[in-house]
Structures are given as C-alpha cells and as structure tokens.
Amino acid sequence: MHEGGFFYQAFVYLSAAVVSVPVAKRLGLGSVLGYLIAGIIIGPFALGLVGEEGQDVMHFAEFGVVMMLFLIGLELQPALLWKLRVPILGLGGLQVGLTSALILGAGIAFGLAWQTALALGLTLALSSTAIVLQTLNEKGLMKTAGGQNAFSVLLFQDIAVIPILAVMPLLASGHVAAGSGDGHHAVTWVEGLPIWAQTGVVLGVVVMIVLAGQYLISPLFRIIARTRLREIFTAAALLLVIGIALLMTQVGLSPALGTFLAGVVLAQSEYRHELETDIEPFKGLLLGLFFIAVGASIDFNLIAADPLLITQLVIALILLKFVVLFVTGKFFRMSLDNNLLFAFALAQGGEFAFVLFSFAVQNQVIPPAVANPLIAVVAVSMALTPLLMLINEKLIQPRFGTTEKAARAADEIDEQSKVIIAGFGRVGSTVGRFLQANGVQATYLDIDPDNVDLLRKMGLKVFYGDASRHDLLHAAGAGEAELLIVAVDDPVKTLAIVETARKHYPNLKIMARSVGWTDSYDLLDAGIGDVYRETLDSALRMAADALHRLGFRRHQAMRAVKTFRRHDERYLRELAAMRHDSKALIRGARQRIEDLEKLMQEESENVGKHKDLGWDATTLIEEYGKMQSDS
Amino acid sequence: MKKILIIFAHPAFQKSRVNARLIEGLAQMEGITFHDLYQAYPEFDIDIAAEQQLLTGHDVIVFHHPFFWYSTPALLKEWQDLVLEHGWAYGSQGNQLNDKWFFNIITTGGGAAAYSQQGYNFYTIRQLLAPIEQTARLCKMVFLPPYVVHGTHAITPEEIEAYREKGQRLLTMIRDGDFDLAAAMQLQYLNDYMKRSD
C-alpha cells in the first residue's frame, strides 16, 4: 500500500519519529527504543508503510554513525585519546578475542565448518556503536568509567572491522576470488596493490588528515566564517565529513574511523563548537533514521517460523557477550557499578554485523541458512539493548550497585569553565583579563573570526559562534557553568542571548552589558538585575577627575561619584518599572529627554547635598561649642 | 638633621577649619615631608611598598589627624593594618622602624578638661592613645607625647594660629636636633615642652 515517492517516505519516517520518540521518552524508555519501535510499527511486518527499500535507507542512514563518530572525536582531545590506549587495546582486544573464540568453539560444537564458525565469531563479537553511544550520551554516562571503557571497546571494534573484512575472503572455501567486494566496499584505489603499498597509502592518508586538520582546515573555516553566511559554514562542515568518509572508503578504511580521527584532530580548533552544532542535527536525524531502519528490518516472518530458536539464540548471544564483557571488566578492575553498565551496554550484535554477514554470504563463508536467522538475532539484540540498559539502571543498579557512581562521574567531567563570556571585544576582553588575573578561566564565544584567531594564539579558550543559539551555548557548557557574562556591543544580540539563556538555563546567572538607557530597560524587563551600562563608569571617573582638577578633594570626588552612581542605578530601575504604568508608551528620544529631566531635578534636590554628617561638626559646635565657651 | 614624615589623614578636609589652618606651610618646610593620605588614596588602595619606602627614608614619623571616636580616621587605621607588616615593622626580622621617633598631632572637639575622669570622655588622651603607643612600641619606635589641639568646636582663629606657630616651631626644633628627648618623654603633651622653653 505504500508509494515510492521521496516525500511520501520522508513523511512516513518523520511522522514515525515525531510520534514515537516523545512517547518513548515520556515513558522513560529513551529515544533509541522509541525509534526502534517506530521502525517496527511502520515496517513490512506491522503497518507495512515501508517495504524492502528499508535496506537502502539503512545504508544511507549509516552515515549518521559516521557523523556521530566525528562528533565524538571533536569532544576527545588527542591527549585524552592517548590516555585511553590501554582500555582500547586491552579491553577491546580481549573482548573481541574471547567472544570470537567462544563462538568459534560453539559453532564447531554445533557441527559448522571452522571457517564458518570463525566468521560468525568475528562478526558477532562486534557491538552496536550507534545504539550504545546514543544511549550512553542520552543518559549522560559517557564520562563515567563504564562509559569511557564501552567507548574504548567500540573504537577497537571499529578498527577491527578492517582486518576482519580482509580476512573474510581467505576463509572462503576456495573458489571465490578475494576482493570481489560487496556494494559497500566497491572498487577502491588501493585494490590490486601489494599489502605494503596498501599500508603505505592508508598511513599516508591518515597523516594527511592529521596535517590538514592541524594546518589547513582552521584557516579555511576562517575564510568561510568571514562570509558570515551560516548555511555556507554548515555546507562546509558537511562537506568536510562527507569528504573524509569518501576518502577513507577509497583507501579501504572505515569512514567512521576516518571521521573520528578528523574529529580528534579538530578537537582543539576554535571552530569546534560551531562544527559540533552544525553537524549535530544531521547526525541526530540520520541516526534516528538508522534506528528506524533497524527496527523495520527485523524479519518477523523468520522469527515467527521458529520463535523458539530465535529466542534461544538471542538469549545465548546476549548472555555470552555479557559474561565475556563482565569478566573482562573485572580483569581490568572496574568497579561493580561501572562494570555492570559496561557489560549491559555492549551485550548485543552491531550494525557492522549486517555488512559482514552479507559480505560473508557473498564470499560463501557463511551459508544463507545460517546467516539469515542470525541477522534477525542481531537486530533483536540491538533492539533489546536500550531495554537491558533500562533494567540495569532501574532494577539492578539500585539493588546491587554501590553509591560511588555519582562521585566518580563528577570527577571525570572535563575542564568545564564556570564562566562563559559572550563577546570578546573591549568589554569582554577586560572582564576576561581581570578574571584570568585572578585565576578564573572562562570560556569565550565570539562572532568575529579574526578576533577568535588572534585570541587563540594568545592561548585563550575562545570559540567562534553566535552565542544566542541554544546549541552553541550548550556546547560551550552553559548547562554546567555558573555565570554567563554577555559583553557583546549589539543590544539586539544581547537581548537575544539573554532570552535564549534564560529559557534554556534558568539556573544560569546572567550579567549583561548595555549601551544606554533604552536597552537597559529591555534587559531589566527581561529579568536581568545585573545590567552594566558600558560608558557609565568611565564617564563617572572622568567626572570625578574633573572635580579634582577644579580643586575638590579626591576622596570627596570619589564619594560623590559613588553616591551619584548608586542614585543613578536606582533611578534606572524605577524608570524601567514606571514605563509599564504609563498607558502611552513614549519611546525614543522624547522618552530619554523626559527621563533626563526627571533625573536632573531629582539630583539637584537630593544628591548634591553633603550627607557625610559623621564628618560634619556643625551640630556638635552648636551643642558643645556653646558649653565650652560658657564654662 | 632629622627628616620628618607627617602622615596626614582627614576624610572631609573640605569641611575642616582647624586642620586646614594647622597644615598651612608644612609642605614647604625643609626636611619635612607632608603626606596627605586621603588625597593619595581616595579609594583606599594603599601602595604598601611606596609607603614603606617613605617610612625608611625618614627619622621621625608623625600621625596628624582629627581624633575621631578616640582613634584615627578609617584610612589611617587601614594604613597601619597594611603597611606595618610583620617581618618588616615588627617581629624578630622586622627592624625597619627601629629607634625612629613617633608622635601624634591630633585635634579634638572636646576641651582638655573633658579628657579626664571628671570629664565626659572619662579617659585621658594618653590612656586613649594606648593602642597607638603600643603599636609604636612593638615596632621598636620611640613614642613621644602627642601634640594636641583641644576644644576645636569653640576655637578662635587667633588660637588656631598660635597652635600652628607653636607646632611648627616644635617640628623645627626636632628637625634641627635642638630637642631634649629625655625631658620630652616626661611630659603628658608635647605642647608642654614649648611651655617649658617659653
């Protein structure tokens, strides 16, 4: 009953997502499960709104995984990656090796050829990067030891896919030529080259990406940013990711790995936050699409044909992987909490299994009769993962877990500044320098690419981007920061930043720079108490020095300025409140003149009088002076 | 010849009648440095190093101030807190002020009689100056009796002029070494030293 039109398909997928994800989130199931359920519902075995093209959609949507790894790379400084080398190689290697070996043994025990059993083992040892990372991210568990280790293992698996793909044809019973490849790994540049040359090309490309990321991409983005066209920047960001993915495919590496590497290289770039916020929505949508496709691809006919076998296989797969992971985690001395999280998170088959199965079938390593039910098993195990993690979180952790998790998680949050300064011009730079001089590191956001470039050379944490965007504020750490200092010179922009920040981060304290009276009113109306008129203090200092030049005592002038400023600030607030009372809103110049009139009248009545009566002997002289002269 | 540093503190000098007259000509006197504290630090941001250097360069330190609430004005109190550092002014390593002479020039609203057990201030000036005297002692300085201008609420311009002239004569004698320290130390007020020589 479905039609092939692009818009029709887009409509079906988008409505499925829009309807099911909020419901799933509401029920506490998380977005991944929501997408998967949506996929099952619209899939050929329920409503049948999407059909066989689901497979193509899945291939397309796999790009979401690539983007996700790019984003993960962006958040991972090279130094941090280096710190992870032990879990990546140790944990990852042990997990893949042990799992493959056990499945190999089981396969042989069930009477499969050892080649087939080994291919099965290698394929099923892999877990689902997409589902695991998305779920961990959503739960905010990426920075915990369990999350970090899960990530390390996934990274190792991503790398392991390359040799597995290379080994697969060698396991073939003989007559299929190596390197015939499937659609996924089509003709590449390196095919036909000897192994050493292939390795050389791959290494060369990796070095190229690192060098380009270091020296080429930043200047390029600077030029693009200077056009101040947002969509061109977004296009460039997409181009970067797609370009790297293509290049990687051409040299026979996994595109996910390549973009991850590019992300790591760019993690220190000033355009990091901007790239992040530009790629993020694409990644989110594609990943959602991917999960829907996984859901839709679960072959319920096959399951219905032999539900017992499939159930047993699913349980066996999850149990086996869980036990291996748990033992490995124990071996690496993970705490119980983290180990449970780690093991539950990774105890499923991964999306690479789909690729590897079809590749293995083509190479006649695995017969279709074995592969098809296992594809269903992998899909079901993937779909069960969010559920398993939910069970771990809600049922198992509270009972068996220890309480150290919270403290541990807080430890590992990376260097998040407590202060965000939006705008690094005359005002922002002074505030920032002052804070830095007093040992407070701030995160800066600025929209002028030249400015950003200069400041980064001075070693400051400055990022390019428009601070009125929620996603950029988020990327700069507004969720964890205590204070947002808005120091941009455009009142319209200031108000936009303030409104975004107040809406999304009600607990974030905000201080704002204003230009004059009118925009100060607006900020006060928006509920910002800490409004700083950019010229008030210099004007008053100048006025105080003028008084001194005219013969006033410095201390007297200073006190007069303080009195004046206090009065002026109070009056500003009174006038801001008063504006709402008057029915006719008199704006602009007339309003200002009226305000100034009221102000000056007030001042001549109150402020001018000397109030330092403690230093005034007049009344004392009246009382005691007479007494003394009398006596 | 002794070099004299007058540290003057008056937060509302613009309202002053007595002190404004008393300091006339001081800044021009040879061998005397007149340091107007409220003019130098209107925002109380005392430059400690500069102040210490000033102290080291002089032999006699004078606090010149109105006697507000039986003490110094706020800035001069802060000056003591910050400038007289441990290890510099006092303590086993703090010997920078050793053997310098120290005294106060103060103006009070109340008359001399008010500063006695029978008067409304109950304590004598010397009793009330005990914190400053002890400060000077801890800094190993020689504490001289104060020069006091009493009864400023009802003082006449002629009286002020007499105080000014006498005070500056006293400073000149101290500067030129024409001064009997042992005799001065016996007195309640430095004012009486002049009486003696008159």
CSV table of C-alpha atoms in Angstrom, one decimal, chain B:
chain,number,residue,atom,x,y,z
B,1,MET,CA,69.3,67.0,61.0
B,2,LYS,CA,66.3,64.6,61.3
B,3,LYS,CA,64.0,64.0,58.5
B,4,ILE,CA,60.3,64.2,59.5
B,5,LEU,CA,57.4,62.4,57.8
B,6,ILE,CA,53.9,63.8,58.5
B,7,ILE,CA,51.2,61.4,57.6
B,8,PHE,CA,48.1,63.5,57.4
B,9,ALA,CA,44.6,61.9,57.4
B,10,HIS,CA,41.3,63.8,57.2
B,11,PRO,CA,38.4,62.3,55.2
B,12,ALA,CA,36.5,65.6,55.0
B,13,PHE,CA,39.2,68.1,54.7
B,14,GLN,CA,36.9,70.4,52.7
B,15,LYS,CA,34.9,70.9,55.9
B,16,SER,CA,37.9,71.4,58.1
B,17,ARG,CA,38.5,74.7,59.8
B,18,VAL,CA,41.3,73.8,62.3
B,19,ASN,CA,43.4,71.3,60.5
B,20,ALA,CA,43.2,73.3,57.2
B,21,ARG,CA,44.9,76.1,59.1
B,22,LEU,CA,47.3,73.9,61.0
B,23,ILE,CA,48.9,72.3,58.0
B,24,GLU,CA,49.5,75.6,56.2
B,25,GLY,CA,53.1,75.9,55.3
B,26,LEU,CA,54.1,72.4,56.5
B,27,ALA,CA,54.7,71.1,53.0
B,28,GLN,CA,57.1,73.9,52.3
B,29,MET,CA,59.3,73.4,55.3
B,30,GLU,CA,62.7,72.0,54.7
B,31,GLY,CA,63.3,68.5,55.9
B,32,ILE,CA,59.7,67.8,56.3
B,33,THR,CA,57.6,65.5,54.0
B,34,PHE,CA,53.9,66.2,54.1
B,35,HIS,CA,51.9,63.1,53.0
B,36,ASP,CA,48.1,63.7,52.6
B,37,LEU,CA,46.7,60.2,52.8
B,38,TYR,CA,43.1,60.8,51.7
B,39,GLN,CA,44.4,62.7,48.7
B,40,ALA,CA,46.8,59.9,47.8
B,41,TYR,CA,44.4,57.0,48.2
B,42,PRO,CA,40.8,58.2,47.7
B,43,GLU,CA,39.8,54.6,47.0
B,44,PHE,CA,41.8,53.1,49.9
B,45,ASP,CA,44.1,51.3,47.5
B,46,ILE,CA,47.2,51.9,49.7
B,47,ASP,CA,50.5,51.3,47.9
B,48,ILE,CA,52.3,49.3,50.7
B,49,ALA,CA,55.8,49.3,49.1
B,50,ALA,CA,55.7,53.0,48.4
B,51,GLU,CA,54.6,53.7,52.0
B,52,GLN,CA,57.3,51.5,53.5
B,53,GLN,CA,59.9,53.2,51.4
B,54,LEU,CA,58.7,56.6,52.6
B,55,LEU,CA,59.0,55.4,56.2
B,56,THR,CA,62.5,54.1,55.7
B,57,GLY,CA,63.6,57.5,54.3
B,58,HIS,CA,62.6,59.4,57.5
B,59,ASP,CA,63.7,59.5,61.1
B,60,VAL,CA,60.6,60.9,62.7
B,61,ILE,CA,57.0,59.6,61.9
B,62,VAL,CA,54.0,61.8,62.8
B,63,PHE,CA,50.4,60.9,62.6
B,64,HIS,CA,48.5,64.1,62.0
B,65,HIS,CA,44.7,63.7,62.2
B,66,PRO,CA,41.4,64.6,63.9
B,67,PHE,CA,40.8,62.3,66.9
B,68,PHE,CA,37.7,60.6,65.5
B,69,TRP,CA,36.0,58.4,68.0
B,70,TYR,CA,39.2,58.3,70.1
B,71,SER,CA,41.2,56.9,67.3
B,72,THR,CA,42.5,57.7,63.8
B,73,PRO,CA,40.3,58.2,60.7
B,74,ALA,CA,39.5,54.9,58.8
B,75,LEU,CA,42.1,55.2,56.1
B,76,LEU,CA,44.9,55.8,58.6
B,77,LYS,CA,43.8,52.7,60.5
B,78,GLU,CA,43.9,50.7,57.3
B,79,TRP,CA,47.3,52.2,56.6
B,80,GLN,CA,48.6,50.8,60.0
B,81,ASP,CA,47.0,47.4,59.2
B,82,LEU,CA,48.6,47.1,55.8
B,83,VAL,CA,51.9,49.0,56.0
B,84,LEU,CA,53.2,47.9,59.3
B,85,GLU,CA,53.8,44.3,58.2
B,86,HIS,CA,55.2,41.5,60.3
B,87,GLY,CA,58.7,40.8,59.3
B,88,TRP,CA,59.1,44.4,58.2
B,89,ALA,CA,57.9,46.6,61.0
B,90,TYR,CA,57.8,44.1,63.8
B,91,GLY,CA,58.7,40.6,64.7
B,92,SER,CA,62.2,39.2,65.0
B,93,GLN,CA,63.0,40.1,61.4
B,94,GLY,CA,61.1,43.3,61.4
B,95,ASN,CA,63.5,46.1,62.3
B,96,GLN,CA,62.9,48.7,59.6
B,97,LEU,CA,61.4,51.2,62.0
B,98,ASN,CA,63.9,50.6,64.9
B,99,ASP,CA,64.6,53.7,67.0
B,100,LYS,CA,62.6,56.1,64.8
B,101,TRP,CA,60.7,58.7,66.8
B,102,PHE,CA,57.0,58.7,66.7
B,103,PHE,CA,54.2,61.0,67.8
B,104,ASN,CA,50.6,62.2,67.1
B,105,ILE,CA,49.4,65.6,66.2
B,106,ILE,CA,45.7,65.5,67.0
B,107,THR,CA,42.7,67.8,67.1
B,108,THR,CA,39.8,67.1,69.4
B,109,GLY,CA,36.4,68.8,69.7
B,110,GLY,CA,36.3,68.4,73.5
B,111,GLY,CA,38.4,70.6,75.7
B,112,ALA,CA,41.3,69.4,77.9
B,113,ALA,CA,39.1,69.1,80.9
B,114,ALA,CA,36.7,66.7,79.1
B,115,TYR,CA,39.6,64.1,78.8
B,116,SER,CA,39.8,63.2,82.5
B,117,GLN,CA,37.9,61.0,84.9
B,118,GLN,CA,35.7,64.0,85.7
B,119,GLY,CA,35.0,64.9,82.1
B,120,TYR,CA,32.6,63.4,79.7
B,121,ASN,CA,35.4,61.5,77.9
B,122,PHE,CA,36.4,59.9,81.2
B,123,TYR,CA,39.8,58.8,79.9
B,124,THR,CA,42.9,60.9,79.4
B,125,ILE,CA,44.3,61.4,75.9
B,126,ARG,CA,47.4,59.3,76.9
B,127,GLN,CA,45.1,56.5,78.0
B,128,LEU,CA,43.1,56.7,74.8
B,129,LEU,CA,46.3,56.7,72.7
B,130,ALA,CA,47.4,53.4,74.3
B,131,PRO,CA,46.7,51.3,71.2
B,132,ILE,CA,48.9,53.6,69.1
B,133,GLU,CA,51.6,53.9,71.7
B,134,GLN,CA,51.8,50.1,71.9
B,135,THR,CA,51.9,49.8,68.1
B,136,ALA,CA,54.9,52.1,68.1
B,137,ARG,CA,56.5,50.1,70.9
B,138,LEU,CA,56.0,46.8,69.1
B,139,CYS,CA,57.7,48.4,66.0
B,140,LYS,CA,60.6,49.4,68.3
B,141,MET,CA,60.0,53.1,67.8
B,142,VAL,CA,60.4,55.8,70.4
B,143,PHE,CA,56.9,57.0,71.3
B,144,LEU,CA,56.8,60.7,72.2
B,145,PRO,CA,53.9,62.5,73.9
B,146,PRO,CA,51.3,63.9,71.5
B,147,TYR,CA,50.8,67.5,70.4
B,148,VAL,CA,47.1,68.1,71.0
B,149,VAL,CA,44.7,70.9,69.9
B,150,HIS,CA,41.8,70.7,72.2
B,151,GLY,CA,38.4,72.4,72.0
B,152,THR,CA,38.1,72.9,68.3
B,153,HIS,CA,34.3,73.4,68.5
B,154,ALA,CA,34.8,76.8,70.1
B,155,ILE,CA,38.3,77.8,69.0
B,156,THR,CA,39.1,81.2,67.6
B,157,PRO,CA,41.2,81.9,64.6
B,158,GLU,CA,43.8,83.6,66.8
B,159,GLU,CA,44.1,80.5,68.9
B,160,ILE,CA,44.4,78.2,65.9
B,161,GLU,CA,47.2,80.5,64.6
B,162,ALA,CA,49.0,80.2,67.9
B,163,TYR,CA,48.7,76.4,67.8
B,164,ARG,CA,50.1,76.4,64.3
B,165,GLU,CA,53.0,78.6,65.0
B,166,LYS,CA,53.9,76.7,68.2
B,167,GLY,CA,53.6,73.3,66.4
B,168,GLN,CA,55.8,74.3,63.5
B,169,ARG,CA,58.4,75.7,65.9
B,170,LEU,CA,58.4,72.3,67.7
B,171,LEU,CA,58.9,70.5,64.4
B,172,THR,CA,61.8,72.8,63.5
B,173,MET,CA,63.5,72.1,66.8
B,174,ILE,CA,63.1,68.3,66.4
B,175,ARG,CA,64.4,68.6,62.9
B,176,ASP,CA,67.4,70.5,63.9
B,177,GLY,CA,68.3,68.4,66.9
B,178,ASP,CA,67.6,71.3,69.2
B,179,PHE,CA,65.4,68.9,71.3
B,180,ASP,CA,65.8,67.2,74.7
B,181,LEU,CA,64.3,63.8,74.2
B,182,ALA,CA,64.6,62.7,77.8
B,183,ALA,CA,62.8,65.8,79.1
B,184,ALA,CA,60.1,65.5,76.5
B,185,MET,CA,59.4,61.9,77.5
B,186,GLN,CA,58.5,63.1,81.0
B,187,LEU,CA,55.6,65.2,79.7
B,188,GLN,CA,51.9,64.4,79.1
B,189,TYR,CA,51.6,66.6,76.0
B,190,LEU,CA,54.4,67.9,73.7
B,191,ASN,CA,52.6,71.2,74.0
B,192,ASP,CA,54.1,71.5,77.5
B,193,TYR,CA,57.7,71.2,76.1
B,194,MET,CA,57.1,74.5,74.4
B,195,LYS,CA,55.7,75.9,77.6
B,196,ARG,CA,58.9,74.9,79.3
B,197,SER,CA,61.1,76.7,76.9
B,198,ASP,CA,58.9,79.8,76.7
